[in-house]
Coordinates of C-alpha atoms in Angstrom, one line a residue:
X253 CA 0.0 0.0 0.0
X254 CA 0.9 3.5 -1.1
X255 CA 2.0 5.9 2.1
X256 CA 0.0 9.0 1.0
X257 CA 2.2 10.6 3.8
X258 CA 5.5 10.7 2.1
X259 CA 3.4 11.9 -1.3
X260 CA 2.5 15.8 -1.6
X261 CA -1.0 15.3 -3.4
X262 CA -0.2 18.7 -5.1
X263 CA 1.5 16.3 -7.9
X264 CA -1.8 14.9 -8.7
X265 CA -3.5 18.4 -9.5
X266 CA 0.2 18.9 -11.5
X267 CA -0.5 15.7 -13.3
X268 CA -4.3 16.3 -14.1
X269 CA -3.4 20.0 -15.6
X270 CA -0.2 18.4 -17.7
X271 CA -2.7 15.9 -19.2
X272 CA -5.1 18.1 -19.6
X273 CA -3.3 20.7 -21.4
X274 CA -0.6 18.8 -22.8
X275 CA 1.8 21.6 -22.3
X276 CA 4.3 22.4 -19.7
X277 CA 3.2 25.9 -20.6
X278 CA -0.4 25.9 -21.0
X279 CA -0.6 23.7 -17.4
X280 CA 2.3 26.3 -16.0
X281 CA -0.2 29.2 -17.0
X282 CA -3.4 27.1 -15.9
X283 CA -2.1 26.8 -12.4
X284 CA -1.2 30.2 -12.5
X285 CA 3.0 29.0 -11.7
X286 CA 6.1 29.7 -13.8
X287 CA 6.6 26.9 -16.4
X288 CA 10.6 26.6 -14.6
X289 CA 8.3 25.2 -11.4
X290 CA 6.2 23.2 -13.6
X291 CA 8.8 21.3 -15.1
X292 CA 10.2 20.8 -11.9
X293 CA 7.2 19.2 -11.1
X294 CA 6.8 17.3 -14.0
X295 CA 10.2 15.6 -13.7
X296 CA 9.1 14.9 -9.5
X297 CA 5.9 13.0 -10.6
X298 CA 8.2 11.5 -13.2
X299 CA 10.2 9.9 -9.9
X300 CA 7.3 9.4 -8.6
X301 CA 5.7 7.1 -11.2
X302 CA 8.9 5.5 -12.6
X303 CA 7.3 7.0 -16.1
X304 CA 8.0 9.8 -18.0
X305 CA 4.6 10.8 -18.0
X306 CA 4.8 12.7 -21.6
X307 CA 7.1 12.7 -24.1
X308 CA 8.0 15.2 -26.8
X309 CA 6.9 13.8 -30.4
X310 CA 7.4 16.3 -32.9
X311 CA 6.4 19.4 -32.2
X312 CA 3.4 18.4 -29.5
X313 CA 4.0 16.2 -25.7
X314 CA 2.2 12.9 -26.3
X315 CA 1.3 10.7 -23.0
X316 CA 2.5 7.9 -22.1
X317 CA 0.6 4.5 -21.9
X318 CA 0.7 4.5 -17.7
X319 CA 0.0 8.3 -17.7
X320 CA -3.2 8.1 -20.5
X321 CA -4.6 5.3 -17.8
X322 CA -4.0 7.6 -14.6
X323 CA -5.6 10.5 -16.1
X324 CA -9.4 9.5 -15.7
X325 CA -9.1 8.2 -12.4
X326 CA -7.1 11.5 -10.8
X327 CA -9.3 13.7 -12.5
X328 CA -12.6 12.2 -11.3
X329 CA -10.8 11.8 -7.7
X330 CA -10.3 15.0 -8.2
X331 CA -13.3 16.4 -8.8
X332 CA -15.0 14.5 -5.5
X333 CA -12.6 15.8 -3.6
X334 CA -13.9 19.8 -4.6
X335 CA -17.4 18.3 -3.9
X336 CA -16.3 17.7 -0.6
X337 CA -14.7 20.9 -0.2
X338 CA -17.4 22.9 -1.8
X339 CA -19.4 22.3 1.0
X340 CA -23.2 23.1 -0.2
X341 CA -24.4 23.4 -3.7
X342 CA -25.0 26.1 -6.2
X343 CA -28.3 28.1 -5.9
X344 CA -28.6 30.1 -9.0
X345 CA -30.9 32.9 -7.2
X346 CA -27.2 34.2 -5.5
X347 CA -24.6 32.4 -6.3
X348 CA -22.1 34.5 -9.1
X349 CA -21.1 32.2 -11.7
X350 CA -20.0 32.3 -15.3
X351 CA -20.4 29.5 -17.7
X352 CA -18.9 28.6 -20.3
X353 CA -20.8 27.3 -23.3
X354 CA -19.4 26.4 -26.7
X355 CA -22.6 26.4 -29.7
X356 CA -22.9 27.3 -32.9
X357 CA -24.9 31.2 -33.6
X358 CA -27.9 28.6 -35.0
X359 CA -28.1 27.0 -31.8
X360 CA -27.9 30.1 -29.7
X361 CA -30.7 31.6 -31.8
X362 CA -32.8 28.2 -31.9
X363 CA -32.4 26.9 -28.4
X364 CA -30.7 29.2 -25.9
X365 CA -32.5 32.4 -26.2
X366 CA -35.4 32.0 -24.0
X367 CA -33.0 30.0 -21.2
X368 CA -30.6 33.5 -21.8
X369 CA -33.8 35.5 -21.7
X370 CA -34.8 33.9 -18.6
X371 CA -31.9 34.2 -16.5
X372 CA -31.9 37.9 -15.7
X373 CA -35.3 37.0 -13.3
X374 CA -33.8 33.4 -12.2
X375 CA -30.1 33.5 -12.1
X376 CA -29.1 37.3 -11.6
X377 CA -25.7 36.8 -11.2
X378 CA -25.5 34.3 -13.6
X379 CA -23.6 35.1 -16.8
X380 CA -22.7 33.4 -19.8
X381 CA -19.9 33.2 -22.3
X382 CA -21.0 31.7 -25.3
X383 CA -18.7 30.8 -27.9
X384 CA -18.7 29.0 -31.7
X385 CA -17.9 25.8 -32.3
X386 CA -14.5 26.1 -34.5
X387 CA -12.7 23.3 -35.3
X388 CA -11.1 22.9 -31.4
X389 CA -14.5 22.4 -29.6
X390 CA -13.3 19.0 -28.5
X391 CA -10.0 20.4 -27.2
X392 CA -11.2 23.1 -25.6
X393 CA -13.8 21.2 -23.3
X394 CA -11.4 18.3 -22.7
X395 CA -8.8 21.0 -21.4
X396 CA -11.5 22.5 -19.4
X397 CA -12.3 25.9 -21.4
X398 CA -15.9 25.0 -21.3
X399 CA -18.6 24.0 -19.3
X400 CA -21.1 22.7 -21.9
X401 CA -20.6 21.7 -25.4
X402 CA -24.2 21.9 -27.8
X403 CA -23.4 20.5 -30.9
X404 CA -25.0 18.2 -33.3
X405 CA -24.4 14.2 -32.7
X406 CA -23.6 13.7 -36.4
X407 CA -21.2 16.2 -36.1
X408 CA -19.4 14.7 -33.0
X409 CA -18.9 11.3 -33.7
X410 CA -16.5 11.1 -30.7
X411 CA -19.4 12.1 -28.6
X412 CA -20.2 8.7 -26.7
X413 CA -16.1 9.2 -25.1
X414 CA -18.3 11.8 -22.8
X415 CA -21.5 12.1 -20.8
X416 CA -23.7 13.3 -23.5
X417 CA -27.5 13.9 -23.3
X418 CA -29.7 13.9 -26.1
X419 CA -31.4 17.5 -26.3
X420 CA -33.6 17.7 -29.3
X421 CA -34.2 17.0 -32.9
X422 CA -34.8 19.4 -35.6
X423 CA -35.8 18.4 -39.4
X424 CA -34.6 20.3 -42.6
X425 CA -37.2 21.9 -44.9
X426 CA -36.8 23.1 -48.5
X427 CA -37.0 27.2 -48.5
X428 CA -37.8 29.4 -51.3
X429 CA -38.4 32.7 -51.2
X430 CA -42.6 33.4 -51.1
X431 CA -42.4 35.2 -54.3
X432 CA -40.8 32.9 -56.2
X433 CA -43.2 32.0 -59.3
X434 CA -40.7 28.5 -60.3
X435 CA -41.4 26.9 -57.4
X436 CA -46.0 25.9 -56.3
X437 CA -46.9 23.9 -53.7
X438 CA -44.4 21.7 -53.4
X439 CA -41.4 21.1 -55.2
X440 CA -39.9 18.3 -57.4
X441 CA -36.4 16.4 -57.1
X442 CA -36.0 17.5 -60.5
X443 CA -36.8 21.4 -59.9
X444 CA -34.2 20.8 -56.5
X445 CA -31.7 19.3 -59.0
X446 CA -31.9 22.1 -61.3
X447 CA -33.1 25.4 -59.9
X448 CA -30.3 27.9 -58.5
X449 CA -29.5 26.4 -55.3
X450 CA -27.9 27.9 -52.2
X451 CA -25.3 25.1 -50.5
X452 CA -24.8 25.6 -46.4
X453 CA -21.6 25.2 -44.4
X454 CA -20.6 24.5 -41.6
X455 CA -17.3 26.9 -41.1
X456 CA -14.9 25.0 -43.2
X457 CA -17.0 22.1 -43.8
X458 CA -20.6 21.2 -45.4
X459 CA -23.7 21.1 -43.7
X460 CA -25.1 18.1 -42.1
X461 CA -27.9 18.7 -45.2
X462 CA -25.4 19.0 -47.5
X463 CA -23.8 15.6 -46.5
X464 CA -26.5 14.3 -46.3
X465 CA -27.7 15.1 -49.8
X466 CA -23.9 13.9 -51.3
X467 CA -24.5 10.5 -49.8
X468 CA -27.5 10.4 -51.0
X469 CA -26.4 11.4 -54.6
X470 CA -28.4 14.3 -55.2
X471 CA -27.6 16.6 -57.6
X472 CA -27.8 20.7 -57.1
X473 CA -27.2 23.5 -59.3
X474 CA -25.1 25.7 -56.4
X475 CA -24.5 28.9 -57.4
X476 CA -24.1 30.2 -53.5
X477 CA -22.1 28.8 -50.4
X478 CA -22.7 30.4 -46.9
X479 CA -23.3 29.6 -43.9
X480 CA -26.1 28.2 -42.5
X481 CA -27.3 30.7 -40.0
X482 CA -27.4 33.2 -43.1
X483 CA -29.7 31.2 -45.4
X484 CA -33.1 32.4 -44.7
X485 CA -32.1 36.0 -45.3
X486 CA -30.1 35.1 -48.5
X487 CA -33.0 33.7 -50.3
X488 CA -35.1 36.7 -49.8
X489 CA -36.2 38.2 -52.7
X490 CA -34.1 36.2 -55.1
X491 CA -34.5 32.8 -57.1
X492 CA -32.5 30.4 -54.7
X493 CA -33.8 27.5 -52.8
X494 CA -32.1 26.0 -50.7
X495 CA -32.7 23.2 -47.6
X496 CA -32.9 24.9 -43.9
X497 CA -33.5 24.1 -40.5
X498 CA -37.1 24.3 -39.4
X499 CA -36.0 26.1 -36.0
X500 CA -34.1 28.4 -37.0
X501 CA -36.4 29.2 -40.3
X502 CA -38.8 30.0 -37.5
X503 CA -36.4 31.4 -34.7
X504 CA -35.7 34.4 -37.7
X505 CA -39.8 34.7 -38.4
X506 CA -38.9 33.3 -41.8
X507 CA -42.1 31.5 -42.7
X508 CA -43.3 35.6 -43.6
X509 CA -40.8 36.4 -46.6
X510 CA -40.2 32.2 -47.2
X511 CA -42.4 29.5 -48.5
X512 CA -41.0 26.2 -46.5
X513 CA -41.9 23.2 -48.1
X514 CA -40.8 19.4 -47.6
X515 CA -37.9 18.0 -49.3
X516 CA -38.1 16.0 -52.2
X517 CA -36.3 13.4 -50.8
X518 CA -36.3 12.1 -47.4
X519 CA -33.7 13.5 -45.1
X520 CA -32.3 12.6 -41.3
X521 CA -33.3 15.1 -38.8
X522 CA -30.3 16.8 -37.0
X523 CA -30.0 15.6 -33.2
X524 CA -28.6 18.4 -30.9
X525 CA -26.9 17.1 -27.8
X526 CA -25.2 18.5 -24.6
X527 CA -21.8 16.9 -23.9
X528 CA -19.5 17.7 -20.7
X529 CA -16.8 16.1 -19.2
X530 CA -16.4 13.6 -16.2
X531 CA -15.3 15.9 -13.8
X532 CA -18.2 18.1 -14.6
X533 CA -20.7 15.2 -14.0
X534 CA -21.1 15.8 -10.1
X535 CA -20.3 20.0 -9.8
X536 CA -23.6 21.7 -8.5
X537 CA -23.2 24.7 -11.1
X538 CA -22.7 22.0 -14.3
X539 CA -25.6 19.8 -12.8
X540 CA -28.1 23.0 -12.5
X541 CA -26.7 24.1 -15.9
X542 CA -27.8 20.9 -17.6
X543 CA -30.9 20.8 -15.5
X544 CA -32.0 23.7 -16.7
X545 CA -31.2 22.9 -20.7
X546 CA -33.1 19.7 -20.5
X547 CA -36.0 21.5 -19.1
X548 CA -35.4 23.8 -21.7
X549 CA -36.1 21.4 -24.4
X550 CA -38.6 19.4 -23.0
X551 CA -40.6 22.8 -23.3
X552 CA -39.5 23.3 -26.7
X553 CA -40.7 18.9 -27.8
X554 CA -42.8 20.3 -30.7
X555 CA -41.1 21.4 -33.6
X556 CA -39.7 24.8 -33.6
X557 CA -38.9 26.5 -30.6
X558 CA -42.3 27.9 -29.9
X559 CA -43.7 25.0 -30.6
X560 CA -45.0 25.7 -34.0
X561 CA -45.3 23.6 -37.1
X562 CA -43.8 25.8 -39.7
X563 CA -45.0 23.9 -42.5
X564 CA -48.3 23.7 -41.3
X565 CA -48.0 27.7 -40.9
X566 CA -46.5 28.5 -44.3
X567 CA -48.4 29.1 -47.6
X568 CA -48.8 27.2 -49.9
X569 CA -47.9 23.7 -48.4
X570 CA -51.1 22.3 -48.4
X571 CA -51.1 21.6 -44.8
X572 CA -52.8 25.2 -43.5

């Protein structure tokens, strides 16, 4: 048996930040130490394991076997051990807190507004900092730089690696603008295949529609890329159609300058899910946090975050 006596337990908080951040710097500037102490520390928990912990490969500190199976069971011992400290919970009506929330502006518009809208009355001292995706989302919560990620399953496929949390589905509709004469009632595969179309992203990467519609091997005449978020307003008053999500079409009050109809084809709805990380899974503030989000979209079930069918709303679907 280990004699905890003769080991200063600082080592372990050491270890969790170097595996955590990878960097003798980044850990060095997490802690809030110079990085000369932190690679003094590195090479006394080197000692200490008979490992050398991480090891330079290239340009980037890669872990070691012994060290990658360490580092789940410190950080979760760990994070019970701030439980313990903590002494009492978070209450929200008091308590000053700032989360940290990485989602994408679609998101933000679709799904947090009313929770943000809502905290000024339930959580005064509440704030939070919301910021996009990018291609480093996964980084950045593993390395702590978030409380919360939002994001799309498809899009993460490494999400089952976390605690995750399914949130909410939203469908894609077809979107025209409500004067355009080329497009009636409904629209064809072949009008889709041929009519000017207008191609999401995702920042450097296609839509979830627009994968969706390659694997499926439908053709499109794009004449327009952008992102996603800006597709209702760029169809207005021009000839493009393009495929949307039905939330946000109706988070932007789209259905009154768009005519929504269904796809031609049938598509996979998106699937919106919370992930955090294990040491999150017990802390009050990230437990109220999620709390709060699932009750968030429980109240939004129905489609659209109001509620609302949009296709039953919009004219000329045949559904009013």
């Amino acid at each position: 048996m280990v004699d905890l006596n003769r080991i200063d337990l600082n080592l372990l908080v050491a270890f969790d930040a170097l595996m955590t951040e990878r960097s003798v710097t980044r850990a060095a500037h997490r802690l809030n130490v110079k990085q000369s102490a932190m690679s003094t520390t590195l090479g006394r928990l080197r000692k200490l394991l008979g490992d050398p912990v991480l090891v330079r490969q290239g340009q980037a500190l890669v872990a070691t076997p012994l060290a990658e199976s360490l580092f789940e069971p410190v950080s979760e011992a760990l994070a019970r051990i701030e439980l313990v400290l903590e002494h009492r919970g978070f209450n929200p009506t008091s308590d000053h807190r700032t989360f940290n929330i990485i989602a994408s502006d679609r998101t933000t518009l679709t799904f947090l507004h009313p929770f943000i809208t809502a905290l000024h009355d339930e959580a005064p001292n509440v704030r939070l900092n919301i910021t996009p995706t990018g291609d480093d989302y996964a980084e950045r919560l593993q390395r702590g730089l978030a409380d919360l990620l939002l994001i799309p399953r498809e899009v993460f496929v490494q999400h089952s690696h976390y605690p995750h949390e399914v949130l909410y589905q939203d469908r894609f509709v077809c979107a025209v603008d409500a004067a355009n004469e080329q497009v009636g009632d409904a629209i064809t595969l072949e009008q889709f295949s041929t009519l000017p179309y207008l191609a999401t992203s995702s920042g450097r990467t296609p839509s979830i529609a627009e994968m969706q519609l390659d694997f499926l091997g439908v053709s499109r005449n794009t004449k327009v890329i952008a992102g996603f978020s800006l597709a209702p307003f760029l169809l207005r008053g021009g000839p493009l159609i393009t495929l949307i999500h039905e939330r946000l079409a109706l988070a932007v009050g789209a259905a009154s300058w768009l005519r929504l109809l269904e796809p031609p084809i049938e598509l996979k709805p998106l699937t919106e899910i919370m992930v955090w990380t294990p040491r999150a899974e017990r802390e009050p503030g990230n437990k109220w946090l999620r709390i709060e989000l699932r009750r968030q979209a429980t109240a939004t079930a129905t489609r659209g975050p109001a509620g609302v069918d949009l296709l039953a709303q919009a004219p000329g679907t045949g559904r009013n």
